Short mmCIF file of C-alpha atoms in Angstrom, two decimals:
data_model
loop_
_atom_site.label_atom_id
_atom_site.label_comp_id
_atom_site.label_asym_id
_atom_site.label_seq_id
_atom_site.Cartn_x
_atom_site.Cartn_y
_atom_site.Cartn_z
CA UNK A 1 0.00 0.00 0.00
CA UNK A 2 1.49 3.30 -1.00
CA UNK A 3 0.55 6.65 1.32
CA UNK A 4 0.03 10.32 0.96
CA UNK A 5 3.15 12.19 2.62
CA UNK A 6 2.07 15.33 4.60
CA UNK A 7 5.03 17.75 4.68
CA UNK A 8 5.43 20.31 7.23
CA UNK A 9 8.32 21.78 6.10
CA UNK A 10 10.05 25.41 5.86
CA UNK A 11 8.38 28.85 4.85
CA UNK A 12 11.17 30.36 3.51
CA UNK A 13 10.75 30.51 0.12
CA UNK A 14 7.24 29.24 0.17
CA UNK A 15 5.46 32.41 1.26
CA UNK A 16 5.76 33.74 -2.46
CA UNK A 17 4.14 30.28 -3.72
CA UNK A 18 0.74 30.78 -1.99
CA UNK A 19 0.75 35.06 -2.43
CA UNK A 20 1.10 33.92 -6.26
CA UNK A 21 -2.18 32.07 -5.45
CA UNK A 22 -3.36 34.92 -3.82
CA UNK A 23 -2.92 37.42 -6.14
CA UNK A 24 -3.81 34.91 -9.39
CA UNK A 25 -7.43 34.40 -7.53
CA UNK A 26 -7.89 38.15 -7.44
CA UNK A 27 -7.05 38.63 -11.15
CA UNK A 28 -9.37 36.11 -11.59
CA UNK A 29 -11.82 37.47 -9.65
CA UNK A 30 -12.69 34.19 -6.95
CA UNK A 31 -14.23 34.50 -3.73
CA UNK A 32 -11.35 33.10 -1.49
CA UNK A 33 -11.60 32.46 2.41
CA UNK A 34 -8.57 32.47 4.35
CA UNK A 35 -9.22 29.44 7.18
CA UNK A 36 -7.35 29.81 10.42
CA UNK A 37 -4.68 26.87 9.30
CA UNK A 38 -3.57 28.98 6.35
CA UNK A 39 -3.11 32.37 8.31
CA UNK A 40 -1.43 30.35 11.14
CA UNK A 41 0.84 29.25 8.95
CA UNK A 42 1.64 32.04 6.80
CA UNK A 43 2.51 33.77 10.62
CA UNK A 44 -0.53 36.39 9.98
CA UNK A 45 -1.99 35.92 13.22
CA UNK A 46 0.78 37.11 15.31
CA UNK A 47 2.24 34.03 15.83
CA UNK A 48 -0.24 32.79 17.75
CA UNK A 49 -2.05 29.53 17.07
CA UNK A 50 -5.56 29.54 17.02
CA UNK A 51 -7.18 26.47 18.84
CA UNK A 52 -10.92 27.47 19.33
CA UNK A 53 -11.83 26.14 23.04
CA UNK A 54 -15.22 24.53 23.90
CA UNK A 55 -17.78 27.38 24.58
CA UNK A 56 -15.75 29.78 21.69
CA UNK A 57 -17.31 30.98 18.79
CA UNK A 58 -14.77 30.61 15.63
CA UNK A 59 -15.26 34.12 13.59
CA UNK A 60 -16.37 33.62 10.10
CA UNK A 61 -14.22 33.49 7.46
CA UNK A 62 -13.94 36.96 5.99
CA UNK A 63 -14.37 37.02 1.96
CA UNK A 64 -10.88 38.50 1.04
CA UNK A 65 -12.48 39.14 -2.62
CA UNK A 66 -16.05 39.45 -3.63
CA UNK A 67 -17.29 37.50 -6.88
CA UNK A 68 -15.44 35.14 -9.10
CA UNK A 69 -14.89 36.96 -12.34
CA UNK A 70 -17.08 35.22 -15.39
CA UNK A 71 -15.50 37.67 -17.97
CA UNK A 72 -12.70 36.08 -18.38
CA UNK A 73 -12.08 34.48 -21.77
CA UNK A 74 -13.38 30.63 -21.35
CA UNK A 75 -11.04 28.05 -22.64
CA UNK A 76 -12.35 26.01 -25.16
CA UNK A 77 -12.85 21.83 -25.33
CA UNK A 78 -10.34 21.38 -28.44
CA UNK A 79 -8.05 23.74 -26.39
CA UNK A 80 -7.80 22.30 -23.38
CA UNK A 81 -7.98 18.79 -25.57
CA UNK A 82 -4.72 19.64 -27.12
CA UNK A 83 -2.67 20.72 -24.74
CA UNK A 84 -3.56 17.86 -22.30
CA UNK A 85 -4.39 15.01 -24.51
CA UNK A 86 -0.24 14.39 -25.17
CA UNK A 87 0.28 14.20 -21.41
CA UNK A 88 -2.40 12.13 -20.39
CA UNK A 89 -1.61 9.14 -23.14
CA UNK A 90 1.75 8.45 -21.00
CA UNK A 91 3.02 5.35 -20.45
CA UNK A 92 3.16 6.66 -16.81
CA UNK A 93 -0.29 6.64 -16.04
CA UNK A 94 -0.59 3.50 -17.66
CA UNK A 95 -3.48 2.06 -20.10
CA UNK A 96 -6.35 3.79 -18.20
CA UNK A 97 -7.22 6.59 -17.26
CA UNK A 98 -10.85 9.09 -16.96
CA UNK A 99 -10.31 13.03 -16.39
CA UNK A 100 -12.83 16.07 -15.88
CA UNK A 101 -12.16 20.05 -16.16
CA UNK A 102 -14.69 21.77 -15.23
CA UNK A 103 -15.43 25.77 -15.51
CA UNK A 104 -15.75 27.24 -11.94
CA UNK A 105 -18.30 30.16 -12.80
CA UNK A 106 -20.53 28.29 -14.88
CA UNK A 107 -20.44 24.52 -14.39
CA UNK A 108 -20.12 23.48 -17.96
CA UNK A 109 -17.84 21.04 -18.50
CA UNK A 110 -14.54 21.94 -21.20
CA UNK A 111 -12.59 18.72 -21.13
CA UNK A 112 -13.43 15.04 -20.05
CA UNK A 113 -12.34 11.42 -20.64
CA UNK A 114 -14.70 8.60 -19.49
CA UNK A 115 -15.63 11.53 -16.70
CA UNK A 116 -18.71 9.23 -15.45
CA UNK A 117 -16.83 6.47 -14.80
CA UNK A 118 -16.24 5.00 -11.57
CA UNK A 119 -12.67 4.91 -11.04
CA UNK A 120 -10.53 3.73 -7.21
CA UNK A 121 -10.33 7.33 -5.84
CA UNK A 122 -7.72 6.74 -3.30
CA UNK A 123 -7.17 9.80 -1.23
CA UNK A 124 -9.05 12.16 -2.91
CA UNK A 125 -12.34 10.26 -1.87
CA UNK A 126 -11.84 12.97 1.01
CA UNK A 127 -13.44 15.17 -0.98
CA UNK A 128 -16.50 14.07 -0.88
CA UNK A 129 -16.03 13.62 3.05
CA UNK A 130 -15.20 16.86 3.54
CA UNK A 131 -18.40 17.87 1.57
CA UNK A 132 -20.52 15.68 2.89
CA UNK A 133 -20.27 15.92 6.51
CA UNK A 134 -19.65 19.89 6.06
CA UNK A 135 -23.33 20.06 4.53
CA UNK A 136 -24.92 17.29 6.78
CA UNK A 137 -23.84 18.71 10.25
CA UNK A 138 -22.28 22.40 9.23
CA UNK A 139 -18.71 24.64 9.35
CA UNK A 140 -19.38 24.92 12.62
CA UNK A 141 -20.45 21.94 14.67
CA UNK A 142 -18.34 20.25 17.41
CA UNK A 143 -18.38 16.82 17.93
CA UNK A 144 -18.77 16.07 21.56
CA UNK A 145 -16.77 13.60 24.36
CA UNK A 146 -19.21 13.42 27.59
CA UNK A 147 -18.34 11.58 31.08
CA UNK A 148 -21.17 11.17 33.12
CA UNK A 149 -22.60 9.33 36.21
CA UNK A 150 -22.17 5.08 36.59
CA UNK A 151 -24.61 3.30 38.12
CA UNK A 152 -22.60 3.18 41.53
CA UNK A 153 -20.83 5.90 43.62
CA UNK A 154 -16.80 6.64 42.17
CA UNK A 155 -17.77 4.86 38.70
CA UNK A 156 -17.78 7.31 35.98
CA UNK A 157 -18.58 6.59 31.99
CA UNK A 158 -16.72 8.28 29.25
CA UNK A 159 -18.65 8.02 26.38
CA UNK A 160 -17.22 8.30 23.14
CA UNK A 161 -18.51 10.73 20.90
CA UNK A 162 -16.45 10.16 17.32
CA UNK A 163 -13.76 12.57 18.14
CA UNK A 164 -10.49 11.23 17.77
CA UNK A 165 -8.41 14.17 18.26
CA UNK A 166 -8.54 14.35 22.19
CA UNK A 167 -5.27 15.28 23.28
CA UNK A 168 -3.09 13.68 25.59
CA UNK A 169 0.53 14.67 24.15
CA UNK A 170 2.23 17.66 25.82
CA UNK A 171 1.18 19.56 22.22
CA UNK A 172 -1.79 17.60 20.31
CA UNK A 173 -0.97 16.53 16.92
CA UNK A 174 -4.59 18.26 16.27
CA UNK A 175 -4.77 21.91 16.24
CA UNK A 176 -7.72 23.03 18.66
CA UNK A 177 -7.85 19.61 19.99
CA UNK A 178 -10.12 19.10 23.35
CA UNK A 179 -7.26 17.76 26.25
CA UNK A 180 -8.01 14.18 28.05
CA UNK A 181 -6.46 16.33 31.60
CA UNK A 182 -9.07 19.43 30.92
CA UNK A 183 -11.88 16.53 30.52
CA UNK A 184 -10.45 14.76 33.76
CA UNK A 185 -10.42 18.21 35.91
CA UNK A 186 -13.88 18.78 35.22
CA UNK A 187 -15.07 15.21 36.34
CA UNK A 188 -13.11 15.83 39.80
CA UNK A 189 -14.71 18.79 40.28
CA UNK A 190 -18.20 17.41 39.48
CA UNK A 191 -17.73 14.70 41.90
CA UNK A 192 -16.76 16.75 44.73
CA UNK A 193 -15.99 14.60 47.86
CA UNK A 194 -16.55 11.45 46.27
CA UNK A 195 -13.00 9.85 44.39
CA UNK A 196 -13.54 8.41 41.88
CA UNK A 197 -13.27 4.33 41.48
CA UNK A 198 -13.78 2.93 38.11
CA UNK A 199 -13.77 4.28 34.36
CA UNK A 200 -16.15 2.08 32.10
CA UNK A 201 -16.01 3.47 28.49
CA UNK A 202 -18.99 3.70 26.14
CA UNK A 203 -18.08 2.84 22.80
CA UNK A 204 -21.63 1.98 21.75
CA UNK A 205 -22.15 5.09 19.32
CA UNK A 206 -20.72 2.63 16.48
CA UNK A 207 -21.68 -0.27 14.72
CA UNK A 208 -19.36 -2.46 12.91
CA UNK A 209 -16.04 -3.54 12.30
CA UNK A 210 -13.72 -0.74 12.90
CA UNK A 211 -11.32 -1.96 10.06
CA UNK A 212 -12.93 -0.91 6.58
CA UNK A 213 -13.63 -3.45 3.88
CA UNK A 214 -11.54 -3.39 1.46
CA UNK A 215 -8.22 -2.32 3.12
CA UNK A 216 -4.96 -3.72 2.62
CA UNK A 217 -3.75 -5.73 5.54
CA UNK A 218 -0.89 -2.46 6.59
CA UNK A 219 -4.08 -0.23 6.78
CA UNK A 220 -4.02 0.35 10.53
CA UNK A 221 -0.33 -0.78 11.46
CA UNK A 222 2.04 0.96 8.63
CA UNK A 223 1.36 4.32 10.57
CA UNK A 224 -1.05 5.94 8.05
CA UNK A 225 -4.18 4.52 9.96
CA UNK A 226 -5.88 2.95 12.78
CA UNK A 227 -8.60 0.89 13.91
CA UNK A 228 -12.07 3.41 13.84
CA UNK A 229 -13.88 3.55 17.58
CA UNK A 230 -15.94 6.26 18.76
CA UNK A 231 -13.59 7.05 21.60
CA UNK A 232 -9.97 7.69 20.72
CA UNK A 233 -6.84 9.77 21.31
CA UNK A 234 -4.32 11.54 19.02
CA UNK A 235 -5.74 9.66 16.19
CA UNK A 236 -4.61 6.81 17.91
CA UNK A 237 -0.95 7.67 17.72
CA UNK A 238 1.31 6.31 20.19
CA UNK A 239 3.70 9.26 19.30
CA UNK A 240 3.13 12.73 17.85
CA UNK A 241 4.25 11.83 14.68
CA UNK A 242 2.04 11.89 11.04
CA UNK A 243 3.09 8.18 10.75
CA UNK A 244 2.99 7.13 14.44
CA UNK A 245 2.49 3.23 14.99
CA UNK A 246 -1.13 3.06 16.39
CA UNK A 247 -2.38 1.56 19.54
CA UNK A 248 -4.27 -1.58 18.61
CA UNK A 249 -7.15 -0.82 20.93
CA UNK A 250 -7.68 3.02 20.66
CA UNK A 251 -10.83 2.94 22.98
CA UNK A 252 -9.15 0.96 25.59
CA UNK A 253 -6.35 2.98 25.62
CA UNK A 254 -8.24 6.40 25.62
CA UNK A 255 -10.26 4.95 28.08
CA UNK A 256 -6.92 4.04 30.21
CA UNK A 257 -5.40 7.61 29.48
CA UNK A 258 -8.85 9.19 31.11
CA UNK A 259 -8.60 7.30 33.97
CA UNK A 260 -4.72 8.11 34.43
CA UNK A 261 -5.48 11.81 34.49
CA UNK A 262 -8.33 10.60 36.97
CA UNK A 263 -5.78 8.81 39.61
CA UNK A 264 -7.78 5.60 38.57
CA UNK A 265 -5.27 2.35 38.16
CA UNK A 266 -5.65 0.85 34.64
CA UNK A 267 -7.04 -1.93 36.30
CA UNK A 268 -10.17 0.11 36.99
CA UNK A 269 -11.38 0.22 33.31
CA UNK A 270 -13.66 -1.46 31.92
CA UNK A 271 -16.41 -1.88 28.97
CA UNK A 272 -19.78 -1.10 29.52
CA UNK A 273 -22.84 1.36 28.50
CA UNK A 274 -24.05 4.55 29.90
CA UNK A 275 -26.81 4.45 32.49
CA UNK A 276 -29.99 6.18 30.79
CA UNK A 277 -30.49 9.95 32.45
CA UNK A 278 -27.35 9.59 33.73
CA UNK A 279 -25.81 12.68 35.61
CA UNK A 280 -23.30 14.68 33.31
CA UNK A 281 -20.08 15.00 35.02
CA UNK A 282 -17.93 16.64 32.34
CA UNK A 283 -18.28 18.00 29.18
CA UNK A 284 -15.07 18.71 26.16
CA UNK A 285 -15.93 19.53 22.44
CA UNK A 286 -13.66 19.27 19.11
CA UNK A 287 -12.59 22.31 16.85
CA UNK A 288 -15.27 23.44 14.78
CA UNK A 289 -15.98 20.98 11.45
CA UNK A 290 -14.46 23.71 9.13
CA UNK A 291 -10.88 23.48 11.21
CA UNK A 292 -11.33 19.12 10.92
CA UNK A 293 -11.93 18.98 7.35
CA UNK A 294 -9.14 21.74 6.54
CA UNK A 295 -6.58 19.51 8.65
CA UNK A 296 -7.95 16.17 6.91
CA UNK A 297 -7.58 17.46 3.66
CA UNK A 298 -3.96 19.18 4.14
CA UNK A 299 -2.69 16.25 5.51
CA UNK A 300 -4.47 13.55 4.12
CA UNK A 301 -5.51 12.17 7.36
CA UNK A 302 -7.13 8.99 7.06
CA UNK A 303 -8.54 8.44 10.77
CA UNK A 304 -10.08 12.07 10.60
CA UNK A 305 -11.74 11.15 7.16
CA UNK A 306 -13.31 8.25 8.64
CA UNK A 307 -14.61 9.83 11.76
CA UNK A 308 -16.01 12.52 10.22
CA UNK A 309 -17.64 10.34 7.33
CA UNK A 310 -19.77 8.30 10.20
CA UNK A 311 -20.39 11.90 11.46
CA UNK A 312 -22.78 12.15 8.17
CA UNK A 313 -24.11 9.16 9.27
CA UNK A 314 -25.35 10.10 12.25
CA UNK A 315 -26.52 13.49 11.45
CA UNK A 316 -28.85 11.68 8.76
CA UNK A 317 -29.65 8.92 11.76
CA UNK A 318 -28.02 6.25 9.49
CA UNK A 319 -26.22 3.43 11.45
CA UNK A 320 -22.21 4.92 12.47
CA UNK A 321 -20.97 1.97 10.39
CA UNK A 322 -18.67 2.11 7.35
CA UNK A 323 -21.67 0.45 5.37
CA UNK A 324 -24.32 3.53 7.24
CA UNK A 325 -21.72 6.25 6.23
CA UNK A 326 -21.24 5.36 2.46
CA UNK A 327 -25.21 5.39 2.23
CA UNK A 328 -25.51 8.44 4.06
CA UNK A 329 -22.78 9.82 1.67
CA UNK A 330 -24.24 9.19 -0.98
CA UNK A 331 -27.87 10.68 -0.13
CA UNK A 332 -26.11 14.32 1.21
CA UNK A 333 -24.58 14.36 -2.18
CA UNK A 334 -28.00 13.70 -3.89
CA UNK A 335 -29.42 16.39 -2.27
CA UNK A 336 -26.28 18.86 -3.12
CA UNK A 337 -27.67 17.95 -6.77
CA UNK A 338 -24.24 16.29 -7.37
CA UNK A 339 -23.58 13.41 -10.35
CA UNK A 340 -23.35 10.39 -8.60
CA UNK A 341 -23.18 8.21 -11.28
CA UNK A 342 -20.21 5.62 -10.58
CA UNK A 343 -20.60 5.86 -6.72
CA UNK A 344 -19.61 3.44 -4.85
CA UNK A 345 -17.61 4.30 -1.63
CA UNK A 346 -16.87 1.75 1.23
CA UNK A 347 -15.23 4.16 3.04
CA UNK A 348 -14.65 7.87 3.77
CA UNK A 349 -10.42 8.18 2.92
CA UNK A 350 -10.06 6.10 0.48
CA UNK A 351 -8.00 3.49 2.37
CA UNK A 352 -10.42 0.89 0.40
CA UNK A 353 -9.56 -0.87 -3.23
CA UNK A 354 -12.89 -1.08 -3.42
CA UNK A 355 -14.02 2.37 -3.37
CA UNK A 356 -15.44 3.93 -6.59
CA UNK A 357 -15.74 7.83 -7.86
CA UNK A 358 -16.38 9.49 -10.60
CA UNK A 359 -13.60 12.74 -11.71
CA UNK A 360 -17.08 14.44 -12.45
CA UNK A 361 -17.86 13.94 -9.27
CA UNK A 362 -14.90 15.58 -7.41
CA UNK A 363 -15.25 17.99 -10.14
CA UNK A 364 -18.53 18.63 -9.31
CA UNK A 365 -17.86 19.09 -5.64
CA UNK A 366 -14.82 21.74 -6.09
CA UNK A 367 -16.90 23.85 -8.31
CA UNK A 368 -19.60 23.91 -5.75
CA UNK A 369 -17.09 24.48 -2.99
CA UNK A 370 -15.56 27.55 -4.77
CA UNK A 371 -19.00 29.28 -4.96
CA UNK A 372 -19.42 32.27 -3.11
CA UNK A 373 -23.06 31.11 -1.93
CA UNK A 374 -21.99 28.08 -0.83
CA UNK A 375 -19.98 29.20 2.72
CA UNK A 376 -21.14 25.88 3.97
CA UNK A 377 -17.99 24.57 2.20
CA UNK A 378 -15.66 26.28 2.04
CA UNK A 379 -13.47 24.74 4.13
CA UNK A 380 -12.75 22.47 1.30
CA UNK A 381 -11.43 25.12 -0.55
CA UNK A 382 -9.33 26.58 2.31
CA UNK A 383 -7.69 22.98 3.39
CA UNK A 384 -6.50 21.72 -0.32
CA UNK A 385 -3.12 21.77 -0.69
CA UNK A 386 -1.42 24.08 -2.49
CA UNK A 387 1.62 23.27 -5.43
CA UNK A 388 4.88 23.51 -3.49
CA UNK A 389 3.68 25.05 -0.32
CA UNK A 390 1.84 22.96 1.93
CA UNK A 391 -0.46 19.64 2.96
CA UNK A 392 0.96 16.40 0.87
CA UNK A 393 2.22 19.22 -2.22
CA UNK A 394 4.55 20.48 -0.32
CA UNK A 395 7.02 19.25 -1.98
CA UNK A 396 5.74 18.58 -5.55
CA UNK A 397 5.92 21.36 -8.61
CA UNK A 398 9.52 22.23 -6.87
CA UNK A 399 11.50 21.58 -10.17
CA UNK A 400 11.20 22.60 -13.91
CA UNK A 401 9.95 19.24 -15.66
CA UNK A 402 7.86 18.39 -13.04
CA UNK A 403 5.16 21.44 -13.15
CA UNK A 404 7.08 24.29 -11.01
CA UNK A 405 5.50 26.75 -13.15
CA UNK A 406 2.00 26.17 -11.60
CA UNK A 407 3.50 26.60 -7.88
CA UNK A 408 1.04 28.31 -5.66
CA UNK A 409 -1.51 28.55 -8.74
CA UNK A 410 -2.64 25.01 -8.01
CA UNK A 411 -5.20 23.69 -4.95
CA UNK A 412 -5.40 19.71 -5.42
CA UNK A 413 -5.96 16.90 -3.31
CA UNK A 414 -3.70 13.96 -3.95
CA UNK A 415 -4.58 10.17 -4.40
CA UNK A 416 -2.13 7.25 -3.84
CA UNK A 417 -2.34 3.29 -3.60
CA UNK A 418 -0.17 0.93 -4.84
CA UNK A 419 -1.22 1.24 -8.91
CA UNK A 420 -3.20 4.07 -8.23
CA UNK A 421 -2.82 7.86 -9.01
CA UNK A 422 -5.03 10.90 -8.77
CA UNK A 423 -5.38 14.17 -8.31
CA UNK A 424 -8.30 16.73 -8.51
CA UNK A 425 -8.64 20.49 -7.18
CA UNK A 426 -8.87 23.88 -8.23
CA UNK A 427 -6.15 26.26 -10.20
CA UNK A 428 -6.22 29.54 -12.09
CA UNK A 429 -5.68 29.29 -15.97
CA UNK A 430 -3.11 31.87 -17.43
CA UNK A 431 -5.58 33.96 -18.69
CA UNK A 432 -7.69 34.47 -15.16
CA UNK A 433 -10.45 31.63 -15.39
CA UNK A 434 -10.77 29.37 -12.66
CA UNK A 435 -11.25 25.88 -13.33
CA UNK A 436 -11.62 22.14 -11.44
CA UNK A 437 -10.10 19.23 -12.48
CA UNK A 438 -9.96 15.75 -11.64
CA UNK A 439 -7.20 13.28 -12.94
CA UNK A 440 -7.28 9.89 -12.14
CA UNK A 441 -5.25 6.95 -13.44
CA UNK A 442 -5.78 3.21 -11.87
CA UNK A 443 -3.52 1.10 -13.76
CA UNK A 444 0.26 2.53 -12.99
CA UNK A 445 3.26 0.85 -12.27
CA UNK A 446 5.57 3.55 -11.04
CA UNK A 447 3.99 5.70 -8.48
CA UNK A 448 6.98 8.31 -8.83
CA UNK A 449 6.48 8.47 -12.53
CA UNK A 450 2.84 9.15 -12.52
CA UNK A 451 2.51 11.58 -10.02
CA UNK A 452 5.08 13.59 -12.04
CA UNK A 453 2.93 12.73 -14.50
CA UNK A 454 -0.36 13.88 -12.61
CA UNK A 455 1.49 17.32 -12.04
CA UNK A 456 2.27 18.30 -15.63
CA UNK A 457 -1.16 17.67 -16.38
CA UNK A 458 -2.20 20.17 -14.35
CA UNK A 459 0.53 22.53 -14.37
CA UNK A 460 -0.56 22.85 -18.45
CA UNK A 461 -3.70 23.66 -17.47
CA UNK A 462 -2.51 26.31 -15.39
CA UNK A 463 -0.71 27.69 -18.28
CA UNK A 464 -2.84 27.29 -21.20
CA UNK A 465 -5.40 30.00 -21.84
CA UNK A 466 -6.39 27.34 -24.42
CA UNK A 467 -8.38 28.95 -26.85
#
């Protein structure tokens, strides 16, 4: 299995890369939103970091430019056909391969290739998490991690929510991230006089296996993933690392972590359920949805993607399975008026071979997403990756032959399995029109190859008025 690699590297250098995004949006005239992870990172926020606390209201992402600009000239289908056409038929995306372009400010379509076709997304199947769960349950919900009451005096239930960013390291790997401690202080102070004696942990909120179908065997020990429970810490990470080894229980040692910061020995955990009308003892919420999704999309986090994809099911009261989140998927999208033609997720990151997506799909979601009217997602916008700057492109479109001249005009989620290759996002043509794209290739032999490939696909886009 082959995995997306999240770079958090230097600034120097790269500043210039996203203010040429910047500054190419305005010329074209798009409605950009500056999330709190890109002005934290360009240092715009006075070197603070923001972490929005439980009982904080995020402030709304200001518009830094009003309307996308429809004047500019539209490419045109034999345009764009001829300048990517030569590229795509590569021997390193292999035999097969399905593409979409799509026009930003009007929808209509200016290149495809087999664009209905259900095609294994990999990693860009986050997409469609990110848009999902962001229209099902909004920018701005919290997911929340309750203790409350057992059914004898000292026992206490910790009932997991679907959060699995609660904190335990020193510094969270999660930005914003509710603590374990802050959760544990609380409880103490609920219970007063009375010390507490046993942690049970509710892990009931899910159904299923929490190992999606489909995976390769590596899924949840290679570091890029983990076992999905309702209750979990630090994505499951034993260290604060992207590519941590995770714990092989992440409930029972969340559950184990609580009752540390509770003086409770480990001994003193246990399954169980929460007592009906239970007493709440303690209360901790995540970072707003919009902060998630920008984080799962930068860094292609796969734990995130699935968490937040059984968040859809829930908010449409859909089993919190694998199986009840792919449904639920798929309906939200339905009602967004999206193509779902060659649907067929298993999953919400893309961790499955058997996952299927169409490019016009993903196409179909980043035009919506770059819509002034549609604030609800914007955050999908705001967390893509930009060419040679940040997120898993951090350190593509760096050299001549492989696309540098689209650096910082380019916004794309990357896809990667073992014979798999795609990419799909948002970039500014040379003559100001803003266009999506999805590229997707699922028969390659040499992952290096193709996403070089992959990038001078797009970085031709990004240069061809292609009229």
């Amino acid at each position: 299995m082959s995995r997306e690699t999240p770079q958090r590297g230097g600034r120097a250098g790269l500043i210039g890369a996203i203010v040429a995004l910047v500054v190419a949006l305005a010329l074209a005239g798009v409605a950009v939103f500056a999330g709190s992870g890109v002005v934290s990172a360009l240092g715009l926020d006075g070197g603070q970091k923001a972490r929005w606390r439980a009982g904080t209201t995020p402030p709304a992402p200001p518009p830094v430019l009003a309307a996308m600009d429809s004047q500019a000239p539209l490419p045109t289908e034999s345009g764009v056909s001829t300048a990517l056409s030569p590229l795509l038929h590569v021997q390193a995306l292999g035999p097969h391969f399905t593409a979409s372009v799509v026009d930003v400010s009007t929808g209509q379509s200016i290149y495809s290739s087999e664009q209905d076709a259900g095609m294994t997304p990999a990693s860009t199947t986050k997409i469609v998490t990110a848009a999902t769960v962001l229209a099902a349950r909004g920018p701005a919900y919290r997911i929340q991690t309750r203790v409350v009451a057992g059914a004898q005096p000292g026992e206490v239930v910790i009932v997991g929510g679907g959060d699995p960013t609660l904190a335990v390291f020193p510094t969270s790997y999660y930005p914003g991230a509710p603590r374990i401690d802050d959760l544990a202080t609380q409880v103490k102070q609920a219970l007063g006089d009375t010390a507490p004696t046993k942690v049970i942990y509710d892990t009931s909120l899910y159904q299923g296996s929490g190992i999606g179908p489909g995976w390769d065997s590596d899924a949840t020990t290679g570091g890029s993933g983990a076992v999905i429970t309702p209750l979990m810490t630090e994505g499951g990470r034993t260290k604060s690392q992207p590519y941590s080894d995770r714990y092989a229980q992440p409930d029972v040692q969340a559950a184990q972590a609580f009752a540390k910061a509770l003086g409770v020995p480990a001994n003193a955990v246990a399954a169980g359920t929460a007592p009906q009308g239970a007493k709440e003892l303690g209360k901790v919420e995540s970072a707003p949805l919009a902060r998630m999704v920008e984080f799962m999309l930068q860094e292609s986090d796969n734990v995130l993607a699935d968490s937040l994809a059984r968040q859809v099911a829930l908010a449409k009261n859909q089993p919190a399975s694998f199986e009840g989140a792919a449904s639920a998927m798929k309906g939200v999208l339905e009602e967004l008026g999206l193509p779902v033609t060659g649907y067929g997720l298993f999953d919400g990151s893309g961790f499955s071979r058997n996952d299927r997506l169409s490019p016009a799909l993903l196409t179909g979601i980043l035009a919506m997403a770059a819509r002034a009217d549609r604030g609800d997602l914007h955050a999908i916008f705001s967390g893509l990756p930009v060419a040679a700057y940040s997120g898993t492109l951090a350190k593509r479109y760096t050299k001549s032959q492989e696309g540098s001249s689209a650096a910082g005009l380019v916004r794309a989620k990357t896809g990667t399995l073992t014979g798999v290759n795609s990419l799909a996002g948002i970039l500014v043509d040379a003559d100001g029109r803003t266009l999506a794209f999805a590229f997707m290739a699922d028969q390659t032999t040499n992952a290096n190859q193709a996403v070089t490939a992959l990038d001078r696909v797009a970085a031709a886009l990004a240069a061809c008025g292609c009229r």
